GROMACS .gro file of C-alpha atoms in nm:
model
  154
    1SER     CA    1   4.200  -4.497   5.997
    2ILE     CA    2   3.971  -4.772   5.872
    3ALA     CA    3   4.211  -4.855   5.587
    4ILE     CA    4   4.501  -4.873   5.830
    5LEU     CA    5   4.311  -5.097   6.058
    6LEU     CA    6   4.224  -5.332   5.770
    7TYR     CA    7   4.589  -5.333   5.660
    8LEU     CA    8   4.713  -5.422   6.004
    9VAL     CA    9   4.445  -5.704   6.050
   10GLN     CA   10   4.569  -5.866   5.731
   11LYS     CA   11   4.942  -5.794   5.769
   12PHE     CA   12   4.955  -5.934   6.122
   13LYS     CA   13   4.714  -6.223   6.075
   14THR     CA   14   4.507  -6.116   6.377
   15PRO     CA   15   4.252  -6.358   6.510
   16ASP     CA   16   3.955  -6.409   6.282
   17HIS     CA   17   3.686  -6.242   6.498
   18TRP     CA   18   3.849  -5.897   6.437
   19TYR     CA   19   3.782  -5.913   6.067
   20PRO     CA   20   3.598  -6.238   5.998
   21SER     CA   21   3.667  -6.454   5.709
   22ASP     CA   22   3.306  -6.566   5.704
   23LEU     CA   23   3.164  -6.347   5.424
   24GLN     CA   24   2.838  -6.261   5.600
   25LYS     CA   25   3.017  -6.155   5.920
   26ARG     CA   26   3.266  -5.963   5.733
   27ALA     CA   27   2.997  -5.788   5.526
   28ARG     CA   28   2.837  -5.689   5.857
   29VAL     CA   29   3.162  -5.540   5.976
   30ASP     CA   30   3.227  -5.362   5.640
   31GLU     CA   31   2.874  -5.229   5.657
   32TYR     CA   32   2.919  -5.069   5.985
   33LEU     CA   33   3.260  -4.929   5.908
   34SER     CA   34   3.112  -4.763   5.599
   35TRP     CA   35   2.803  -4.633   5.785
   36GLN     CA   36   2.975  -4.495   6.082
   37HIS     CA   37   3.164  -4.226   5.906
   38ALA     CA   38   2.862  -4.021   5.820
   39ASN     CA   39   2.670  -4.121   6.141
   40ILE     CA   40   2.843  -4.220   6.473
   41ARG     CA   41   3.167  -4.044   6.387
   42ALA     CA   42   3.026  -3.739   6.235
   43LYS     CA   43   2.764  -3.682   6.508
   44GLY     CA   44   2.980  -3.779   6.792
   45SER     CA   45   3.259  -3.557   6.677
   46LYS     CA   46   3.030  -3.268   6.624
   47LEU     CA   47   2.904  -3.296   6.972
   48PHE     CA   48   3.254  -3.313   7.117
   49LEU     CA   49   3.364  -3.018   6.899
   50THR     CA   50   3.058  -2.824   6.995
   51LYS     CA   51   3.071  -2.895   7.367
   52VAL     CA   52   3.442  -2.901   7.432
   53LEU     CA   53   3.685  -2.772   7.171
   54LEU     CA   54   3.499  -2.469   7.030
   55PRO     CA   55   3.444  -2.308   7.378
   56LEU     CA   56   3.808  -2.401   7.466
   57PHE     CA   57   3.947  -2.233   7.152
   58THR     CA   58   3.703  -1.923   7.142
   59GLY     CA   59   3.675  -1.879   7.524
   60GLN     CA   60   3.307  -1.839   7.469
   61PRO     CA   61   3.023  -2.087   7.559
   62LEU     CA   62   2.825  -2.208   7.266
   63PRO     CA   63   2.463  -2.115   7.236
   64PRO     CA   64   2.248  -2.387   7.395
   65GLU     CA   65   2.039  -2.443   7.081
   66LYS     CA   66   2.358  -2.546   6.885
   67LEU     CA   67   2.451  -2.796   7.157
   68GLU     CA   68   2.098  -2.918   7.175
   69PHE     CA   69   2.090  -2.971   6.792
   70ALA     CA   70   2.425  -3.167   6.801
   71THR     CA   71   2.282  -3.390   7.079
   72GLU     CA   72   1.960  -3.460   6.893
   73GLU     CA   73   2.159  -3.549   6.581
   74LEU     CA   74   2.375  -3.794   6.780
   75ASN     CA   75   2.066  -3.943   6.946
   76VAL     CA   76   1.915  -4.029   6.608
   77ALA     CA   77   2.240  -4.202   6.505
   78LEU     CA   78   2.249  -4.395   6.826
   79LYS     CA   79   1.894  -4.514   6.788
   80GLN     CA   80   1.987  -4.641   6.435
   81PHE     CA   81   2.297  -4.803   6.568
   82GLU     CA   82   2.109  -5.002   6.839
   83GLU     CA   83   1.826  -5.100   6.594
   84LYS     CA   84   2.029  -5.182   6.285
   85PHE     CA   85   2.357  -5.297   6.400
   86LEU     CA   86   2.330  -5.427   6.761
   87GLN     CA   87   1.979  -5.564   6.742
   88ASP     CA   88   1.986  -5.854   6.997
   89LYS     CA   89   2.337  -5.959   6.937
   90PRO     CA   90   2.614  -5.926   7.183
   91PHE     CA   91   2.849  -5.764   6.909
   92ILE     CA   92   2.794  -5.601   6.579
   93ALA     CA   93   2.890  -5.900   6.373
   94GLY     CA   94   2.740  -6.164   6.602
   95SER     CA   95   2.870  -6.342   6.908
   96GLU     CA   96   3.243  -6.213   6.893
   97ILE     CA   97   3.394  -5.876   6.901
   98SER     CA   98   3.513  -5.729   6.571
   99LEU     CA   99   3.681  -5.415   6.446
  100ALA     CA  100   3.331  -5.261   6.407
  101ASP     CA  101   3.281  -5.281   6.777
  102LEU     CA  102   3.610  -5.137   6.855
  103VAL     CA  103   3.567  -4.850   6.618
  104ALA     CA  104   3.214  -4.781   6.736
  105LEU     CA  105   3.308  -4.766   7.098
  106VAL     CA  106   3.613  -4.534   7.035
  107GLU     CA  107   3.391  -4.295   6.854
  108LEU     CA  108   3.121  -4.293   7.114
  109MET     CA  109   3.374  -4.222   7.390
  110GLN     CA  110   3.425  -3.872   7.238
  111PRO     CA  111   3.081  -3.743   7.351
  112VAL     CA  112   3.120  -3.932   7.680
  113CYS     CA  113   3.447  -3.738   7.731
  114ALA     CA  114   3.267  -3.421   7.660
  115GLY     CA  115   3.028  -3.493   7.949
  116TYR     CA  116   2.744  -3.651   7.755
  117ASN     CA  117   2.672  -4.000   7.912
  118LEU     CA  118   2.500  -4.154   7.615
  119PHE     CA  119   2.503  -4.492   7.792
  120GLU     CA  120   2.305  -4.382   8.088
  121GLU     CA  121   1.944  -4.429   7.949
  122ARG     CA  122   2.030  -4.691   7.696
  123PRO     CA  123   2.062  -5.029   7.859
  124LYS     CA  124   2.128  -5.220   7.531
  125LEU     CA  125   2.419  -4.989   7.445
  126LYS     CA  126   2.543  -4.989   7.801
  127GLU     CA  127   2.565  -5.367   7.809
  128TRP     CA  128   2.739  -5.379   7.471
  129ARG     CA  129   2.987  -5.125   7.594
  130ARG     CA  130   3.061  -5.347   7.897
  131ARG     CA  131   3.109  -5.656   7.671
  132VAL     CA  132   3.345  -5.462   7.445
  133GLU     CA  133   3.548  -5.328   7.722
  134GLU     CA  134   3.573  -5.687   7.883
  135ALA     CA  135   3.680  -5.836   7.544
  136VAL     CA  136   3.956  -5.569   7.495
  137GLY     CA  137   4.049  -5.565   7.872
  138LYS     CA  138   3.918  -5.301   8.100
  139GLN     CA  139   4.268  -5.158   8.194
  140LEU     CA  140   4.381  -5.137   7.832
  141PHE     CA  141   4.049  -4.966   7.739
  142GLN     CA  142   4.091  -4.717   8.018
  143GLU     CA  143   4.452  -4.656   7.936
  144ALA     CA  144   4.371  -4.594   7.564
  145HIS     CA  145   4.114  -4.325   7.670
  146GLU     CA  146   4.299  -4.170   7.948
  147GLU     CA  147   4.404  -3.854   7.758
  148ILE     CA  148   4.072  -3.784   7.601
  149MET     CA  149   3.885  -3.843   7.928
  150ASN     CA  150   4.096  -3.558   8.080
  151ILE     CA  151   4.032  -3.311   7.778
  152LYS     CA  152   3.804  -3.083   7.986
  153ASN     CA  153   4.099  -3.021   8.226
  154LEU     CA  154   4.279  -2.818   7.953
   0.00000   0.00000   0.00000
């Protein structure tokens, strides 16, 4: 999906903030896009699978210790995300939204849709989410997540 996003950004000459031409900002976006596969994506997806999909497919609730372990792993990745990538900036690459922010928030919505409100006790993360949603457009953001937000109704 990252390769497709980078292709689309270049093919359709999107605004520079999505994938900055400034090498330092672009490096920051690339750094996050590389890091997130084994961290936010892997840990968030694991929690989503553990809490929603496995019980849905098997008809059996998962042992609480497995869910707790998946949650702890995600919490470690979230702390790293806040400290390393967000720091005190509005967005990952600086003052404007980028592909890194879009990918990050989409990945974080999976555990949210599974019922884990990871923004609740993380004010920095919560504010960043608000800024990303505003930059994308709240209605578009909600429309994009409509199906996954209803996954528990299956």
